[in-house]
mmCIF file of C-alpha atoms in Angstrom:
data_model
loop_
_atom_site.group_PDB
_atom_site.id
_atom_site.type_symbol
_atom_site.label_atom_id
_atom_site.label_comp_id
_atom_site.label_asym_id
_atom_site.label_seq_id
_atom_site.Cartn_x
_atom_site.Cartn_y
_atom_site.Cartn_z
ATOM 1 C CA UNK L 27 101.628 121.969 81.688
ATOM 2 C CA UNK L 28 98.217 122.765 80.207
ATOM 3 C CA UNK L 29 95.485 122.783 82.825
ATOM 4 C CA UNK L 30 93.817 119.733 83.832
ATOM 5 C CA UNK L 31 90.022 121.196 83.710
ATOM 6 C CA UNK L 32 91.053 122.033 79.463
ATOM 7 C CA UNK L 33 91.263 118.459 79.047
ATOM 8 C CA UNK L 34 88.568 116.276 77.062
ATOM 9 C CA UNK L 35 89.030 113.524 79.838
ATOM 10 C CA UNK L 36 88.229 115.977 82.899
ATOM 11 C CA UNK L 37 85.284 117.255 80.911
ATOM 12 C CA UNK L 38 83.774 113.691 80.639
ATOM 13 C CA UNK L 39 84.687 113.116 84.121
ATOM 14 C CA UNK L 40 82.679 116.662 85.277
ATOM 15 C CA UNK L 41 79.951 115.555 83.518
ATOM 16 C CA UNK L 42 80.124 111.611 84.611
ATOM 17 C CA UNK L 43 80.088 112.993 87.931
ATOM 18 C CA UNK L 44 77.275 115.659 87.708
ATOM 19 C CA UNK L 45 75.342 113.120 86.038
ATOM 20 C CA UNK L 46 75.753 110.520 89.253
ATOM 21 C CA UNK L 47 74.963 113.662 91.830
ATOM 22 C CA UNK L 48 71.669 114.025 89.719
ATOM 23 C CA UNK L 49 70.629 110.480 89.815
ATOM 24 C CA UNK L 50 71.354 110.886 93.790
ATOM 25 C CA UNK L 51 68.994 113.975 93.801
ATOM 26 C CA UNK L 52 71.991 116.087 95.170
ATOM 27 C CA UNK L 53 71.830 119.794 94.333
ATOM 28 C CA UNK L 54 75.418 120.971 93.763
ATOM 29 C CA UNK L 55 76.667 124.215 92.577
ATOM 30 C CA UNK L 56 78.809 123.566 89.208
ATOM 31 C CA UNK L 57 81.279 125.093 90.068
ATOM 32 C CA UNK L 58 82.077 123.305 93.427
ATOM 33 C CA UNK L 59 82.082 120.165 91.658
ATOM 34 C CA UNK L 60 84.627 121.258 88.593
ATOM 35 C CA UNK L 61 86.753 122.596 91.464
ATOM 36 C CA UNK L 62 86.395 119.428 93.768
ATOM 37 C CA UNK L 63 87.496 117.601 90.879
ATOM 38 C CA UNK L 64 90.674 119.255 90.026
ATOM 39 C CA UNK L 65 91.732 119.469 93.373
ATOM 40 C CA UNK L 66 91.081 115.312 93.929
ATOM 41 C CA UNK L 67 92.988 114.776 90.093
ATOM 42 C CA UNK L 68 95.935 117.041 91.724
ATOM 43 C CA UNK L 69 96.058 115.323 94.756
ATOM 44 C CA UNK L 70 96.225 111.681 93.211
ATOM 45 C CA UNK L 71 98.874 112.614 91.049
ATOM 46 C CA UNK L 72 101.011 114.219 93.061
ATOM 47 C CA UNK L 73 100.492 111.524 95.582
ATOM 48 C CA UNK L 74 101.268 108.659 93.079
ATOM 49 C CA UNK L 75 104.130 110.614 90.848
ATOM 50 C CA UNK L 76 102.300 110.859 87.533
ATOM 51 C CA UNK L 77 100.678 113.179 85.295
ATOM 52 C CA UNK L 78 97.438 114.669 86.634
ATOM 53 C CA UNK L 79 96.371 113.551 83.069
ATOM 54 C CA UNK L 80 97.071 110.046 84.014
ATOM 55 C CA UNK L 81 95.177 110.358 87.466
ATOM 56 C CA UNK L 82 92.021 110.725 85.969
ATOM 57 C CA UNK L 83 91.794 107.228 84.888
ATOM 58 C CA UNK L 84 91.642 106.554 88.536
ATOM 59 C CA UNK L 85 88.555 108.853 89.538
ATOM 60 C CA UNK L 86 85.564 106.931 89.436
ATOM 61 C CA UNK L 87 82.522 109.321 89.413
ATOM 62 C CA UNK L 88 80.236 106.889 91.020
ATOM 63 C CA UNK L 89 82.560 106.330 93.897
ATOM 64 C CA UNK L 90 83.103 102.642 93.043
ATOM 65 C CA UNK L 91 86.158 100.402 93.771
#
């Protein structure tokens, strides 16, 4: 399985979500955030039984419902 961060929709979801943690005024180390990310795309998938591909759809950057 090709990793998760590679993908075209994790790198619009990074960016979604550095983008929100601008308009916030929060000062985060790049990093952090990529590796925040992966870990909360592993953890949905695994938890609902799907493709971490298929979890992102269910990240929302701007912490929406």
């Amino acid at each position: 399985m090709a990793d998760i961060k590679n993908t075209q929709g994790f790198k619009t979801l990074l960016m979604q979500t550095e983008a929100e943690l601008l308009t916030r005024g929060l000062d985060v180390v790049p990093v952090a955030v990529r590796n925040v990310l992966a870990h909360a795309v592993t953890t949905v998938a695994e938890r609902m039984g799907i493709q971490p591909r298929s979890a992102l759809c269910y990240i929302d950057p701007c912490g929406h419902r």
